[in-house]
Amino acid sequence: MTKLWPWLLLVLLALLAFVNVYHGSQQKPRQLLLNCSVELYDHDTEQQTPFYLLLDLQAAGHDALINYRYFHTDGTPAGSVLMRGRITRGAAGSNYKIVVSDKEEQQGKGNLPEHMQYLSYISSLNLNNHGTHTMTLEVLDTNDAQHYAVVRVQPDNGVYGCRIQQ
């Protein structure tokens, strides 16, 4: 009888491990939806430019969709950059790494915002030379009660106020 206990314990541990793995694979993937906005400024003159930017980030599991939408202050579209890739959470928990593998761009009417020109240039350079464009999203502040976050995105050097969608 004393030789049976180790085998029973081993079977019980194996069963618990199987249930844990099975239950973990049945959970919904982690979802993140941020709707962000920012007014664009000219860093040389420290004046507001005639553009504003809406940034949407959707993540389900490890798939990410990042959509930069630029507008003139009268509301007409100035252009957009849509990126697709993979997102992983950093060790600190408030940082995310996004590896972009594909992007689409559309031009609107009139001049392109400098921010869009820079984002287009740097992402095209990385995609053409390395096959990927790496970005980081750092959560600077959150207010869960109001579903609001402030985030910084690199390398576009933007700080955004975001609405967290559930």
Short mmCIF file of C-alpha atoms in Angstrom, two decimals:
data_model
loop_
_atom_site.label_atom_id
_atom_site.label_comp_id
_atom_site.label_asym_id
_atom_site.label_seq_id
_atom_site.Cartn_x
_atom_site.Cartn_y
_atom_site.Cartn_z
CA MET A 1 0.00 0.00 0.00
CA THR A 2 2.83 2.45 0.76
CA LYS A 3 4.23 1.94 -2.76
CA LEU A 4 0.88 2.92 -4.28
CA TRP A 5 0.83 6.48 -2.81
CA PRO A 6 3.65 7.88 -4.97
CA TRP A 7 1.93 6.57 -8.12
CA LEU A 8 -1.43 8.01 -7.10
CA LEU A 9 0.20 11.34 -6.33
CA LEU A 10 1.96 11.32 -9.71
CA VAL A 11 -1.32 10.53 -11.55
CA LEU A 12 -3.11 13.28 -9.61
CA LEU A 13 -0.40 15.84 -10.48
CA ALA A 14 -0.51 14.82 -14.16
CA LEU A 15 -4.30 15.19 -14.17
CA LEU A 16 -4.08 18.65 -12.57
CA ALA A 17 -1.46 19.73 -15.10
CA PHE A 18 -3.66 18.50 -17.98
CA VAL A 19 -6.71 20.36 -16.65
CA ASN A 20 -4.65 23.53 -16.16
CA VAL A 21 -3.29 23.43 -19.73
CA TYR A 22 -6.70 22.60 -21.20
CA HIS A 23 -8.44 25.36 -19.20
CA GLY A 24 -5.73 27.89 -20.16
CA SER A 25 -6.13 27.15 -23.87
CA GLN A 26 -9.91 27.65 -23.66
CA GLN A 27 -9.67 31.21 -22.30
CA LYS A 28 -10.38 34.12 -24.59
CA PRO A 29 -7.30 35.87 -25.94
CA ARG A 30 -6.38 39.11 -24.19
CA GLN A 31 -7.93 42.06 -26.00
CA LEU A 32 -6.87 45.67 -26.04
CA LEU A 33 -8.60 48.53 -27.82
CA LEU A 34 -7.30 52.08 -27.52
CA ASN A 35 -8.77 55.11 -29.27
CA CYS A 36 -6.24 57.93 -28.99
CA SER A 37 -5.96 61.50 -30.19
CA VAL A 38 -3.36 64.25 -30.25
CA GLU A 39 -2.93 67.72 -31.69
CA LEU A 40 0.18 67.99 -33.83
CA TYR A 41 2.73 70.74 -33.20
CA ASP A 42 5.63 72.03 -35.26
CA HIS A 43 8.72 71.48 -33.10
CA ASP A 44 10.59 74.34 -34.83
CA THR A 45 8.00 77.05 -34.18
CA GLU A 46 6.22 75.40 -31.24
CA GLN A 47 2.96 76.27 -32.99
CA GLN A 48 -0.01 74.01 -33.58
CA THR A 49 -0.03 72.63 -37.12
CA PRO A 50 -3.20 72.56 -39.21
CA PHE A 51 -3.51 68.81 -38.48
CA TYR A 52 -4.63 66.46 -35.76
CA LEU A 53 -4.13 62.74 -35.40
CA LEU A 54 -6.32 59.86 -34.29
CA LEU A 55 -4.54 56.63 -33.38
CA ASP A 56 -6.43 53.38 -32.95
CA LEU A 57 -4.75 50.28 -31.57
CA GLN A 58 -6.53 46.93 -31.61
CA ALA A 59 -4.93 43.82 -30.18
CA ALA A 60 -6.44 40.37 -29.83
CA GLY A 61 -4.10 37.74 -28.50
CA HIS A 62 -0.80 38.60 -30.17
CA ASP A 63 -2.26 40.14 -33.36
CA ALA A 64 -2.14 43.93 -33.52
CA LEU A 65 -3.65 46.53 -35.83
CA ILE A 66 -2.41 50.13 -35.56
CA ASN A 67 -4.22 52.82 -37.53
CA TYR A 68 -2.85 56.38 -37.72
CA ARG A 69 -5.49 58.72 -39.21
CA TYR A 70 -4.51 62.31 -39.97
CA PHE A 71 -7.00 65.13 -40.46
CA HIS A 72 -6.92 68.81 -41.35
CA THR A 73 -8.42 71.02 -38.64
CA ASP A 74 -11.52 71.43 -40.82
CA GLY A 75 -12.06 67.64 -40.55
CA THR A 76 -11.02 66.58 -44.05
CA PRO A 77 -8.76 63.52 -44.23
CA ALA A 78 -5.05 64.28 -44.71
CA GLY A 79 -3.89 60.64 -44.90
CA SER A 80 -3.56 57.41 -43.00
CA VAL A 81 -1.06 54.69 -42.16
CA LEU A 82 -2.43 51.25 -41.27
CA MET A 83 0.02 48.74 -39.77
CA ARG A 84 -0.38 45.06 -38.91
CA GLY A 85 1.87 42.99 -36.70
CA ARG A 86 2.39 41.12 -33.44
CA ILE A 87 2.21 42.56 -29.93
CA THR A 88 3.81 41.23 -26.76
CA ARG A 89 3.73 42.61 -23.25
CA GLY A 90 7.04 43.67 -21.73
CA ALA A 91 8.42 42.36 -18.45
CA ALA A 92 7.46 45.56 -16.62
CA GLY A 93 3.80 45.03 -17.52
CA SER A 94 3.20 48.60 -18.70
CA ASN A 95 5.21 48.32 -21.92
CA TYR A 96 4.28 46.58 -25.12
CA LYS A 97 6.49 45.63 -28.05
CA ILE A 98 4.85 45.73 -31.47
CA VAL A 99 6.59 44.12 -34.44
CA VAL A 100 4.96 45.44 -37.62
CA SER A 101 5.15 43.20 -40.66
CA ASP A 102 2.82 45.00 -43.08
CA LYS A 103 1.52 48.50 -43.70
CA GLU A 104 -0.78 50.40 -46.03
CA GLU A 105 -0.78 54.14 -46.62
CA GLN A 106 -3.37 56.49 -48.09
CA GLN A 107 -2.95 60.14 -48.93
CA GLY A 108 -5.71 62.62 -48.39
CA LYS A 109 -6.12 66.07 -49.86
CA GLY A 110 -3.48 68.75 -49.51
CA ASN A 111 -0.10 68.58 -47.82
CA LEU A 112 0.91 65.60 -45.74
CA PRO A 113 1.55 66.20 -42.04
CA GLU A 114 5.25 66.06 -41.10
CA HIS A 115 4.45 63.37 -38.54
CA MET A 116 2.97 61.16 -41.27
CA GLN A 117 5.96 61.79 -43.53
CA TYR A 118 8.33 60.75 -40.72
CA LEU A 119 6.28 57.68 -39.77
CA SER A 120 6.06 56.64 -43.43
CA TYR A 121 9.80 57.11 -43.95
CA ILE A 122 11.04 55.29 -40.84
CA SER A 123 8.59 52.38 -41.13
CA SER A 124 9.33 51.92 -44.86
CA LEU A 125 13.06 52.02 -44.17
CA ASN A 126 12.76 49.31 -41.50
CA LEU A 127 10.31 47.16 -43.47
CA ASN A 128 12.45 47.31 -46.61
CA ASN A 129 15.77 46.67 -44.85
CA HIS A 130 14.73 44.28 -42.07
CA GLY A 131 11.29 42.98 -43.03
CA THR A 132 9.82 44.37 -39.79
CA HIS A 133 9.31 47.70 -38.07
CA THR A 134 9.53 47.56 -34.26
CA MET A 135 7.50 49.92 -32.10
CA THR A 136 7.04 50.27 -28.36
CA LEU A 137 3.94 51.41 -26.53
CA GLU A 138 4.50 52.59 -22.96
CA VAL A 139 1.53 53.18 -20.67
CA LEU A 140 2.38 56.35 -18.74
CA ASP A 141 -0.84 56.71 -16.74
CA THR A 142 -4.26 55.07 -16.51
CA ASN A 143 -7.60 55.80 -14.92
CA ASP A 144 -9.60 52.57 -14.90
CA ALA A 145 -12.70 54.26 -13.48
CA GLN A 146 -12.87 56.64 -16.45
CA HIS A 147 -11.44 54.14 -19.00
CA TYR A 148 -8.64 56.52 -19.90
CA ALA A 149 -4.90 56.11 -20.48
CA VAL A 150 -1.93 58.21 -21.49
CA VAL A 151 0.55 56.33 -23.68
CA ARG A 152 3.82 57.04 -25.46
CA VAL A 153 4.60 55.38 -28.78
CA GLN A 154 8.12 55.05 -30.15
CA PRO A 155 9.65 55.66 -32.64
CA ASP A 156 6.94 58.11 -33.70
CA ASN A 157 7.66 60.17 -30.55
CA GLY A 158 3.99 60.65 -29.76
CA VAL A 159 2.24 60.99 -26.40
CA TYR A 160 -1.47 60.27 -26.71
CA GLY A 161 -4.57 60.56 -24.58
CA CYS A 162 -6.57 57.37 -25.13
CA ARG A 163 -10.00 56.02 -24.39
CA ILE A 164 -9.78 52.37 -23.29
CA GLN A 165 -12.59 50.37 -24.89
CA GLN A 166 -13.81 47.19 -23.19
#
